[in-house]
Short mmCIF file of C-alpha atoms in Angstrom, two decimals:
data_model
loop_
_atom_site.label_atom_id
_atom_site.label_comp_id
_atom_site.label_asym_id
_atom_site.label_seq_id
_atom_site.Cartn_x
_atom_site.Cartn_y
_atom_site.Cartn_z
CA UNK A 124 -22.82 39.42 27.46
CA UNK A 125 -19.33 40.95 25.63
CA UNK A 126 -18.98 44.78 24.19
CA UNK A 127 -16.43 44.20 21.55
CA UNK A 128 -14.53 46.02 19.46
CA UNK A 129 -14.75 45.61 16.06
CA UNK A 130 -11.09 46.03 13.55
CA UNK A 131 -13.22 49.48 12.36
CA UNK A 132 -13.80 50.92 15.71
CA UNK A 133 -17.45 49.83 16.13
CA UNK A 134 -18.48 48.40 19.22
CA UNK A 135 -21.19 45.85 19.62
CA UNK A 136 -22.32 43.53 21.91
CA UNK A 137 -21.89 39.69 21.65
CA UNK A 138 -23.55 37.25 24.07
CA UNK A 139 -21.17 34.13 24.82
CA UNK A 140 -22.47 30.76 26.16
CA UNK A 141 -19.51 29.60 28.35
CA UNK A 142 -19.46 25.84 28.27
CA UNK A 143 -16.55 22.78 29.11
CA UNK A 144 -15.39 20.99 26.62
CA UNK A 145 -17.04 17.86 25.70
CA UNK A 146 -16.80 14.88 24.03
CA UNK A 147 -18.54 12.74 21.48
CA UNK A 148 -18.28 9.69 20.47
CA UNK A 149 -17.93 7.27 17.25
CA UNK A 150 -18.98 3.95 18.87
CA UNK A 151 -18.67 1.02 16.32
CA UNK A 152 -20.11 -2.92 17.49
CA UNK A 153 -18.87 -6.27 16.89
CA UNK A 154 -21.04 -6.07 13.86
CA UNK A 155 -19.04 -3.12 11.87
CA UNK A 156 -22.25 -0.76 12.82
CA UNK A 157 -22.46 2.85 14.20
CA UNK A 158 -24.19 2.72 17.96
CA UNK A 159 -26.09 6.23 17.54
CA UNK A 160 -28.77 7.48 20.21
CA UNK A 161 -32.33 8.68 19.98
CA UNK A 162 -33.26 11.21 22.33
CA UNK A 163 -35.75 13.88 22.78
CA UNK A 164 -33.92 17.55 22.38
CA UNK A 165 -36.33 20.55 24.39
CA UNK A 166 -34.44 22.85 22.37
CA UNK A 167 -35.81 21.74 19.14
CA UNK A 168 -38.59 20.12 20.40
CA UNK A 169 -38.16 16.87 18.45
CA UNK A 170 -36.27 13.75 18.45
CA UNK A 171 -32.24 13.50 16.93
CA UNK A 172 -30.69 10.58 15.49
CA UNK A 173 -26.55 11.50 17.40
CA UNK A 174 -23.82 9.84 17.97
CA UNK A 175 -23.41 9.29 21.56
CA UNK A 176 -22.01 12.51 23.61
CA UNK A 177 -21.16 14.08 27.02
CA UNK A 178 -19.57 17.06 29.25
CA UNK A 179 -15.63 16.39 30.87
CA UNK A 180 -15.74 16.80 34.25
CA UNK A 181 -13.67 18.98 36.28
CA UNK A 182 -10.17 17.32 36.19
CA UNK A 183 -11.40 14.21 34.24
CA UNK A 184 -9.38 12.87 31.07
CA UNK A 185 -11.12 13.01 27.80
CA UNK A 186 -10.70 9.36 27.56
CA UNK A 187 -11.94 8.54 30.56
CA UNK A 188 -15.04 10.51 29.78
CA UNK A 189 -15.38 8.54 26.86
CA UNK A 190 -16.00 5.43 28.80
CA UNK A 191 -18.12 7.06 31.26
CA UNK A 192 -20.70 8.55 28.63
CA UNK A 193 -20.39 5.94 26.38
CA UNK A 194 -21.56 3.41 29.63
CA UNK A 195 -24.20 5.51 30.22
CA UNK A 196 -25.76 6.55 27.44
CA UNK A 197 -25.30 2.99 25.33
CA UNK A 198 -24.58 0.45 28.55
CA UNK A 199 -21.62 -0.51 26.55
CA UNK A 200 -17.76 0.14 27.41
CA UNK A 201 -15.10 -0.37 24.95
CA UNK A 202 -12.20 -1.40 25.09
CA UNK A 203 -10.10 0.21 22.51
CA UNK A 204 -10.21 4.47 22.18
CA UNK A 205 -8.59 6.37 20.19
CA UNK A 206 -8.69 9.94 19.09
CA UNK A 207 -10.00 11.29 15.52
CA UNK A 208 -9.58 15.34 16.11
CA UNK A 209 -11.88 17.96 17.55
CA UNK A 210 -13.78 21.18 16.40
CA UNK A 211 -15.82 23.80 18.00
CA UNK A 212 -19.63 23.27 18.12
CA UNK A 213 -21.21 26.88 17.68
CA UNK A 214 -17.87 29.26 17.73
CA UNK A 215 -20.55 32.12 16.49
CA UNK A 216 -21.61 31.99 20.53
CA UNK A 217 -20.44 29.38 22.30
CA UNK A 218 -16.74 28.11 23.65
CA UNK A 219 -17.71 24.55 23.60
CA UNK A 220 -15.00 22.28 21.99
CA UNK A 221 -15.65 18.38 21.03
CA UNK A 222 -13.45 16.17 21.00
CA UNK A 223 -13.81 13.76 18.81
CA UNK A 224 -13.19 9.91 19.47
CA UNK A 225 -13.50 6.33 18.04
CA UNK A 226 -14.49 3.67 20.46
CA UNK A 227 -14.50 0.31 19.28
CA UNK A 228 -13.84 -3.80 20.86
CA UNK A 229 -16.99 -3.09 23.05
CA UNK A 230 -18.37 -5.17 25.40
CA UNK A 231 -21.82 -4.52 27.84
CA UNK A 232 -21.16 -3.00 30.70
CA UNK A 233 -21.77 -4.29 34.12
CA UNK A 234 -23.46 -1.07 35.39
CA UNK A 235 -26.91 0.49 35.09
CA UNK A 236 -27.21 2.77 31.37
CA UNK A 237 -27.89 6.53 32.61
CA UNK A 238 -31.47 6.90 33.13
CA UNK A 239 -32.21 10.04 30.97
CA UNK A 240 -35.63 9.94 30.22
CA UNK A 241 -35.86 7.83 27.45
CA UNK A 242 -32.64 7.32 24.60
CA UNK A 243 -32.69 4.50 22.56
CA UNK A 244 -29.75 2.84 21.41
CA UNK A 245 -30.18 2.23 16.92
CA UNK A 246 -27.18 0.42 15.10
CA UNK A 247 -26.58 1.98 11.65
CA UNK A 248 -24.79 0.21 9.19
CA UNK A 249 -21.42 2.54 7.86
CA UNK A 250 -23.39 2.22 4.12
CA UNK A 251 -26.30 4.14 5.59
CA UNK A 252 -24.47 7.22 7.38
CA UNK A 253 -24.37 9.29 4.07
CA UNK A 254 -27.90 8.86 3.04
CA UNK A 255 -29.20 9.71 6.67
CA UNK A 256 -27.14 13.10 6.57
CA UNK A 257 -28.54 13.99 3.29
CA UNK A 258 -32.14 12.90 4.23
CA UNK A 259 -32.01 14.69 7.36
CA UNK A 260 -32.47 12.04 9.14
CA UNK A 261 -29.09 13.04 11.22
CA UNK A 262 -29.02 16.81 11.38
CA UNK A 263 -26.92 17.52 14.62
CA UNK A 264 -23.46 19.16 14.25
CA UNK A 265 -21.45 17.02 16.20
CA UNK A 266 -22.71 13.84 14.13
CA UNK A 267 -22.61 15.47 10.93
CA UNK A 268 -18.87 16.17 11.43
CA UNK A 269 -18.19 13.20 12.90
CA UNK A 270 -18.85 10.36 11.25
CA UNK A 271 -17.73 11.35 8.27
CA UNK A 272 -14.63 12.26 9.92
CA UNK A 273 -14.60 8.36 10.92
CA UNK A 274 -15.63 7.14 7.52
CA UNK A 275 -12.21 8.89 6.01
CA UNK A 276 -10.49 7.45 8.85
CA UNK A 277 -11.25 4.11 8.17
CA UNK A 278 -10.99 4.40 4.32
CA UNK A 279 -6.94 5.41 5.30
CA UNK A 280 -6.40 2.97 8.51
CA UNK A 281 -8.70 0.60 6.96
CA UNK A 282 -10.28 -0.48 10.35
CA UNK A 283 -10.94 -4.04 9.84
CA UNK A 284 -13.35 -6.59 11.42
CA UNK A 285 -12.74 -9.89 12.90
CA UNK A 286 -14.32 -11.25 10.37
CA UNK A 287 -11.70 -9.68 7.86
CA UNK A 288 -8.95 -10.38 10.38
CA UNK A 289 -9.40 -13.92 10.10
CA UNK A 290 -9.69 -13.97 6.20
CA UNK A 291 -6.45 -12.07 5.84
CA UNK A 292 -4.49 -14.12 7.95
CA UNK A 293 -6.36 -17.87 6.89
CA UNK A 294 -5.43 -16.07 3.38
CA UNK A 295 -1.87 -16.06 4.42
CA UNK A 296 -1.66 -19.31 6.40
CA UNK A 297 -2.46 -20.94 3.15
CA UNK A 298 0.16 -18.60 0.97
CA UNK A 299 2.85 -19.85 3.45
CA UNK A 300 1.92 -22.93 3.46
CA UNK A 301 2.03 -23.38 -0.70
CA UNK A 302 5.46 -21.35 -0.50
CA UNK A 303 6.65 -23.98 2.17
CA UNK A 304 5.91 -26.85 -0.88
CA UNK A 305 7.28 -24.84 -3.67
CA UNK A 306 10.71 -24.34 -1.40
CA UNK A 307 10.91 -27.98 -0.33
CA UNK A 308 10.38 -29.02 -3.91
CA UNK A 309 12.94 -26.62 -5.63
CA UNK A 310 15.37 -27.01 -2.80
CA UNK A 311 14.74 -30.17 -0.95
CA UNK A 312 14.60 -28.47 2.25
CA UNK A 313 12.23 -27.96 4.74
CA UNK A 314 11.14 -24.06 5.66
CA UNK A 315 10.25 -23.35 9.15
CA UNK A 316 8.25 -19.61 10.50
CA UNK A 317 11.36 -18.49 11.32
CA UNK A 318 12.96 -19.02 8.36
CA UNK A 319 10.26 -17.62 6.30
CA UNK A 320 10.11 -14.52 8.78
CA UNK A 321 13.91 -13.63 7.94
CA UNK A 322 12.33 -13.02 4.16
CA UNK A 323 12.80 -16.31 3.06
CA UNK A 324 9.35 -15.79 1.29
CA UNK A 325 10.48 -13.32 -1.08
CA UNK A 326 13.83 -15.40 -2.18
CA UNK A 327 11.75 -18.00 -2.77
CA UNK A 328 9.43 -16.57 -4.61
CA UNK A 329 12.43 -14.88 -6.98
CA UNK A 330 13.61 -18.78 -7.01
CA UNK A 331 10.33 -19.77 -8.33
CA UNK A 332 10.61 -16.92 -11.10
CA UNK A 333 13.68 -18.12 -12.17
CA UNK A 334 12.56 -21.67 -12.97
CA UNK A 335 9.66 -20.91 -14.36
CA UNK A 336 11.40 -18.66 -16.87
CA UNK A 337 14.01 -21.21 -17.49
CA UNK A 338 11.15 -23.83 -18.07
CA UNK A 339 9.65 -21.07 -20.95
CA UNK A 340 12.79 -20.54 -22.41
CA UNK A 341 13.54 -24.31 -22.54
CA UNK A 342 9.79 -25.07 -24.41
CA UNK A 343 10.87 -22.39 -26.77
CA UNK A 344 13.99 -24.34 -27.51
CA UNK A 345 12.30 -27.65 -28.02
CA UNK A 346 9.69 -25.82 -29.80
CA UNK A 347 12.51 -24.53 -32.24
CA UNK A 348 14.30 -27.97 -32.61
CA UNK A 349 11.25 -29.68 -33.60
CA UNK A 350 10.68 -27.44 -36.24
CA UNK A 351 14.21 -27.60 -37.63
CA UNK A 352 13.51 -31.43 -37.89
CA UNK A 353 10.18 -30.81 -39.46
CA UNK A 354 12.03 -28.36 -41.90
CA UNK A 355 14.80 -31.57 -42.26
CA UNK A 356 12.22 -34.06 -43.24
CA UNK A 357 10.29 -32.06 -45.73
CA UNK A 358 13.76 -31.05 -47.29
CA UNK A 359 14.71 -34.51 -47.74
CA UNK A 360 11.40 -35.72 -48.40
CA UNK A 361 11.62 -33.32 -51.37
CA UNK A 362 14.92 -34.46 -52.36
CA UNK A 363 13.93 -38.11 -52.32
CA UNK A 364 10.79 -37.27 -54.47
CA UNK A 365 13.01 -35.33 -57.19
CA UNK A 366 15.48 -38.19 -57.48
CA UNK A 367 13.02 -40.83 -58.02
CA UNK A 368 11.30 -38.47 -60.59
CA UNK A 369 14.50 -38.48 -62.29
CA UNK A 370 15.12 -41.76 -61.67
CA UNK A 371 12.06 -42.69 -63.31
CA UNK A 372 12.62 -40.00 -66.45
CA UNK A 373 16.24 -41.62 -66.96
CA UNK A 374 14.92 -45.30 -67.27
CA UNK A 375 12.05 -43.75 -69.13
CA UNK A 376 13.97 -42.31 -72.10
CA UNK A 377 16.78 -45.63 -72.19
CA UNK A 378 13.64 -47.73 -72.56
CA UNK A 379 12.47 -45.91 -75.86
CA UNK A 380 16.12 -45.66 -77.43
CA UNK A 381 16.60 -48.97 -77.06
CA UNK A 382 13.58 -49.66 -79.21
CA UNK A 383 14.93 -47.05 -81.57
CA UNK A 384 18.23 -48.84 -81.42
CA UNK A 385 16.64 -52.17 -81.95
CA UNK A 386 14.52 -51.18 -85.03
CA UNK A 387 17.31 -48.82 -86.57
CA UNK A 388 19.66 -52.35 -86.29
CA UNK A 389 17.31 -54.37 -88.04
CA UNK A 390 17.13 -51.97 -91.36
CA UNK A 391 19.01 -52.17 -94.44
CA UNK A 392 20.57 -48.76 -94.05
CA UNK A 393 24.02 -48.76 -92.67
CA UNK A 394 24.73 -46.20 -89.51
CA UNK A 395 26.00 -43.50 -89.92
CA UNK A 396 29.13 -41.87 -87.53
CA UNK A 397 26.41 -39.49 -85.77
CA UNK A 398 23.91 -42.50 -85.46
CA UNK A 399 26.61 -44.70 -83.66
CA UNK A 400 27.41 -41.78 -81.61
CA UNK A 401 23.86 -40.96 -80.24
CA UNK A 402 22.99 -44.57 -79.91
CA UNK A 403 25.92 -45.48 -78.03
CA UNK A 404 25.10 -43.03 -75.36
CA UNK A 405 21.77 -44.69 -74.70
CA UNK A 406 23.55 -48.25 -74.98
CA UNK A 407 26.60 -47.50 -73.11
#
């Protein structure tokens, strides 16, 4: 128990819980899942959902007490930890700080889990977290800070899973693979890893660009030349039609002066200058 002095002079008294820092614990299996615990709690006299977490000991590194409570309270030990932050768990009264950390690659561990009574170990899917905070369902601090501390985490680091490991990379054996036939086709030669790891990919790639816009511009042409002939054909098409129409008109109007011609020969009436004139045209 503190007096303390308050910034107007007051003095009151504060009691402080003196505790060592701690630390807890975002465990996450081979199958993308939260390990959390079950465990009775005296102080609330009811069962929490947590996330798995534990006192330092004197001189001991946080990340060693990571394994160490993460052993005992799970039976599992992993073998990649890494740090997300820290906060303090009751500053109104207490000095205890958490720090926070992600354990993941975890295999079972060759010792005994801690025998605390009774904890059971639940896997929770990542898509359930959010709906057991707001259900209640989780309701302890520590967890409520952080896993979604985690879940941001992994929506910026983007913690993949084996599984999604092995897409991304079959995903780019294949991409190399088809950029290996495009290159040998465009160039004739052959394109190693090595090659292709000096950024060969992304010449390639501009290469491949490059003919296929030549190859657009070059249907365009042909596109355009075929109409130009199309355009030719109907033009003379046209002409052909007109001359034979005129062809036809010209024999067409010789055939009936000829009769006129003909019948104006056989009368009586001489021909006049005028007659001989018109006449001769159609003649000659």
């Amino acid at each position: 128990v503190d007096t303390v002095r308050m910034p107007g002079g007051r003095e009151t008294r504060r009691e402080i819980v003196e505790h060592s820092d701690c630390v807890a614990i975002v465990a996450i299996d081979a199958d993308d899942k939260v390990l959390l615990v079950k465990q009775f709690r005296k102080a609330v006299e009811k069962e929490l959902l947590e996330i798995p977490a534990g006192g330092i000991d004197p001189g001991e590194d946080p990340v060693a007490a990571v394994r160490r409570e993460l052993q005992e309270e799970t039976g599992y030990l992993p073998r990649k930890v890494e740090r997300l932050g820290g906060f303090y768990s009751t500053p109104g009264y207490g000095t205890e700080y958490l720090h926070l950390y992600l354990a993941a690659d975890l295999v079972p561990s060759q010792l005994h889990a801690e025998d605390t009574g009774s904890i059971e170990v639940v896997a929770v899917a990542l898509s359930e977290i959010s709906s057991l905070i707001a259900s209640g369902d989780i309701c302890d601090a520590k967890s409520i800070a952080g896993l979604p501390i985690f879940m941001e985490y992994e929506k910026v680091f983007n913690y993949p899973s084996f599984e999604d490991c092995k897409k991304i990379l079959d995903e780019r054996m294949e991409r190399k693979t088809k950029l290996r036939m495009y290159a040998y086709e465009i160039t004739g030669q052959k394109v190693d890893e090595k090659t292709i790891k000096k950024g060969f990919i992304e010449e390639i790639e501009n290469q491949i660009e490059r003919e296929m816009t030549k190859i657009k511009e070059q249907i365009i042409k042909d596109k355009l030349k075929r109409f130009e002939i199309i355009i030719r054909e109907v033009q003379d098409a046209v002409h052909s039609t007109y001359l034979r129409a005129w062809n036809g008109q010209e024999r067409r109007t010789l055939r009936q002066h000829t009769q006129i011609t003909e019948v104006v020969g056989n009368h009586p009436t001489p021909l006049t200058k005028h007659n001989k004139g018109v006449l001769g045209r159609f003649r000659g």
